[in-house]
Amino acid sequence: MAQVHLRKVVKEYEGGVQAVKGIDLDIADHEFVVLVGPSGCGKSTTLRMIAGLEEISGGEIDIGGTVVNDVPPRDRDIAMVFQNYALYPHMTVYDNMAFGLTLRKFDKGEIKRRVENAAKILDIGMLLDRKPKALSGGQRQRVAMGRAIVRDPKVFLFDEPLSNLDAKLRVQMRTEIKKVHQTVRTTTVYVTHDQVEAMTLADRVVVMNHGKIEQVGPPQELYHHPKTRFVAGFIGSPSMNFIPARLEEVGSGLVVRMTDRAVLPVPAARTARYAPHVGRELLFGIRPEHLTEPHPNEHRPSIAHFEAAPEVVEPMGMETLLHFWVEGHEICARFDPAVEVAPGKLAAMAVDMDQMHLIDPKTDLVL
Amino acid sequence: MAADGTLVAGAPAAAGSGRANTMQRFARRRSTIAFLMALPLIALIGGLVVYPAGYAMWLSTLNRRMTANIGLGNFEILLDSDTFWMVIMQSCIFAVGAVIAKALIGFWLAHMLHHIPAKGQRKWRGMLLIPWVIPPALSTLGWWWMFDPSYSSINWLLNIFAVPAVPWLGEPWWARFSVILVNVWYGSPFFMIMYLAALKSVPDQLYEAAAIDGATGWQGLRYVTLPMMQNIISITVLFSLIVTFANYDIVRVLTNGGPRDLTQVFASYAFQVGILSGNLPRGAAVSLFMFPVLAVFAYFILRGINRRNKEQM
Amino acid sequence: MSASTASTIVSYTGKKLGSLRSERRWALWTAYASLIVATIIFLAPPFYMLVTSLKSSSEISNLSGNPWIVRAPTLENYMELIANPLFRGFFVNSVIITLCVVAISMVISVLAAFSLARMKFWGSQALATGVFLTYLVPDTLLFIPLYQIVGSLGLLNSIWGLILIYPTLTVPFCTWIMIGYFASIPKELDEAALIDGAGWMQMLTKIFIPVALPGIIAATIFAFTVSWAAFVYPTAFVTTPEHMPLTIGVVSQLIRGDTFAWGQIMAGALMAALPPVVVYAFLMDYYIAGLTAGATKG
Ligand SMILES: Nc1ncnc2c1ncn2[C@@H]1O[C@H](COP(=O)(O)OP(=O)(O)OP(=O)(O)O)[C@@H](O)[C@H]1O
Ligand SMILES: [Mg+2]
């Protein structure tokens, strides 16, 4: 087990495409780090550089105290789980798991012990004699993980391991992966574009965009304290509403003014933080879950009330999503399904201004 | 090399050229192994295809005893001889006639095979491919025997239907026909198999969609099957044109060029002139006449394959 | 009124259905009729060869009866041939040549295909195209310069000359289809092997060859049939009977103008054709996969 450090790592593909533009990342021993980001942001490239499958164009990668830039994959002591599992189709499950050990000349007894141990952890003991073709998607996924576990490597690398599974199985395997990590405690780097996976699995989440790291932090921190507009919009589903607004001073407090009819007071606690920006055109950000029906027993001063007529109402079962437009900007609110709302009819809403964000549109940083 | 290093390192110049060089060494090592693995192939193609091709060109400019260079003399002599013009004509008749017949028969049979229930297809396909499996030099022996002037078993069958005996290999036009017939017999199964593979790759939904759009069977063939198979049809036809154009076995066994050199094709004539009469340079010149034709066909095949690859991506 | 409309509709659809069904049936009959006719024509020559090979010389020379049937079947032609050392020599030559050529071809083409499909090096793309073009070069284009080259190596009238030259017939196509098969193996599979600690050679022998086994079999069958059936090169390079392989041996040595050796010729041809036919009968699917791979893969 080991720490992993990335220092100013750059990947430039032939033809000049910079897929990764100099990232720094320190991963602690036993840590489970998830890389998320939109498609094409360089997650896989980063992971593959750690694995040694892509050459590093610049910077340094250090695994367990050695710089591995020039070390071929087999000597990096890492194991990887691929999206399509990459099981050897001509080998049985047992041989698939044993292959890496056989090539490393482990003795037969040790191989058997390790494979059986991994099979027990993953509950695939009865599949050991089958070929991959005779396995279901979830079983293949387990075998792929088993192949990584038996190696007992310094680092586990996962590249979207769950995206070939159906929704139900994905949730199940997610739990499974978490369980395995809690058992074997191997340092793990996990790539996904599914933020739910990221939030549920990670000790720390790394949000990437356009080949750069936007923010690194524990899931709750990313949710509550995004540093950039990208992270604010990327984390959370449905994603945060952004409305252009002007920050104004009214009496001793501040307000955000979107239109003349939509003016919301800024909580007193934030006055000092926002004071330097009074008079500027900013972006007001609020998550749908903080834009709800009014609760009669809720009397915090930070709750602001207003009315709007939703144009689209989407009942989701556990919640109802309301969409309405302010100044041409779509806004989504999240209501309790018990509240009756109808499209086109005014509904009373409550905003939790303690959860608001203000974003500087020039730098895209959250203030 | 130094220039290479800076080029590859590009933006992250800070990383230093030392690193870039080690990485390059890895890349280079890998391509060295790759090159070594391909080396036997390169040696084979270089030594036994490219070199002989160049050698043939040089050879064709020599005189009979290979003592003097006579430039294009061999080609001139050939173009002046009636026999050679006959060879050109016969080669073209043979290749074009045989390929058209093979393509049509192959297409028809592939269609018929495609239409019978899938269970029986394997059996029929297995039997129909037999002519292609037997080495042609050997099966042609069988045909030769069936064409035998006095013991022809085909003529015996024709006599039953009161058709007069046919001088299969004795008369020039009949001999030409016979050579084509044997080639068609041998080559049709190949077309059939290729077309069948192509037919099977056309998704059934397309036909269903066409049928719902009101297409009749013929229109389905015309607007769905043919366009979908166009590429494979042209590749197969061109490929077969090359092979048929350069055919030797059948002519050698069946007529050996006769009667009176009238069924001689390029290959058999080159053999006759070059090996049997011992005029290697002129034989090489005869073979080389095939080259431009084959090159044109090869160009179109390559284009077809590239296009096909693009479509599949 | 309404009843009559209903009945016309019923009869109309009924007729329509009936015609559709009869159309289908008619198409099926056409299909079967065509296939039967084609099969008879396609199989007639080998059948007639078989019939002839079972006849004695006297029966062959007898013009009175139906030549397509055999009245007094005899294995004497086969026996004589098997007893004939020359014919046995042809057979042995063919076997040696074919085994060597298949082995050489497979080694060259699998190595090259792996390198071209996966590793890439400067010029590898051009080489792949070159391989395909070489496949399009017919044997009759180059046999004269090759005759000179083989002659200068002192390998005329020797099976080694043929073993040297035959790979030009087999390797390009085998390489081409192996490139196709190797390219269809997902890239993650070699990456997994790389991480598992395999070197290039181990990756080839432990992963690529087993996974692409159907392709290997198809290519082997191709190499086998081509070198067994090769005709131009042995005809040009070998004139001494004891060095001839079967094809040219049967064609040139069993024919003696004056006698009715037809039974023996046919028996010889059939026995010579047997190995490829047997391979075909047992491995038909691989055979056909290899045949169609040239145009549908790569
Ligand atoms: N071999 C390559 N050559 C050139 N460019 C490449 C190559 N591989 C990836 N890229 C480019 O690098 C960028 C990052 O790719 P990468 O595969 O890392 O994205 P990703 O974040 O994993 O996306 P996804 O979620 O779609 O898997 C993309 O713009 C991609 O087009
Ligand atoms: Mg990816």
mmCIF file of C-alpha atoms in Angstrom, chain A residues 4 9-10 55 67 79 95 101 133 154 158 181 190 208 234 242 244-245 274 282 286 289 295 298 312 338 352 365:
data_model
loop_
_atom_site.group_PDB
_atom_site.id
_atom_site.type_symbol
_atom_site.label_atom_id
_atom_site.label_comp_id
_atom_site.label_asym_id
_atom_site.label_seq_id
_atom_site.Cartn_x
_atom_site.Cartn_y
_atom_site.Cartn_z
ATOM 1 C CA VAL A 4 0.422 8.424 -4.777
ATOM 2 C CA VAL A 9 1.438 16.031 -14.644
ATOM 3 C CA VAL A 10 0.833 16.808 -18.293
ATOM 4 C CA GLU A 55 3.454 7.903 -21.330
ATOM 5 C CA VAL A 67 8.978 8.137 -9.314
ATOM 6 C CA ALA A 79 -3.951 -3.346 -10.536
ATOM 7 C CA ASP A 95 -6.911 -18.639 -14.377
ATOM 8 C CA LEU A 101 0.571 -14.153 -10.128
ATOM 9 C CA LYS A 133 -18.639 -15.949 -21.465
ATOM 10 C CA LYS A 154 0.005 -0.872 -3.941
ATOM 11 C CA PHE A 158 -10.793 1.660 -11.607
ATOM 12 C CA HIS A 181 -12.177 -1.331 0.030
ATOM 13 C CA TYR A 190 -11.541 5.483 -9.183
ATOM 14 C CA MET A 208 -11.796 17.656 -13.253
ATOM 15 C CA PHE A 234 -21.521 19.713 -11.553
ATOM 16 C CA PHE A 242 -27.847 30.098 -11.664
ATOM 17 C CA PRO A 244 -27.852 36.732 -12.958
ATOM 18 C CA ALA A 245 -28.427 39.167 -10.143
ATOM 19 C CA TYR A 274 -20.028 39.956 0.243
ATOM 20 C CA LEU A 282 -23.058 38.486 -10.162
ATOM 21 C CA ILE A 286 -29.213 28.086 -5.321
ATOM 22 C CA GLU A 289 -33.417 21.280 -2.777
ATOM 23 C CA HIS A 295 -42.901 25.040 5.910
ATOM 24 C CA GLU A 298 -39.926 27.008 9.959
ATOM 25 C CA VAL A 312 -43.592 22.205 -15.977
ATOM 26 C CA ALA A 338 -47.706 15.882 -0.923
ATOM 27 C CA ASP A 352 -33.108 28.929 2.196
ATOM 28 C CA LEU A 365 -15.082 31.599 -8.637
#
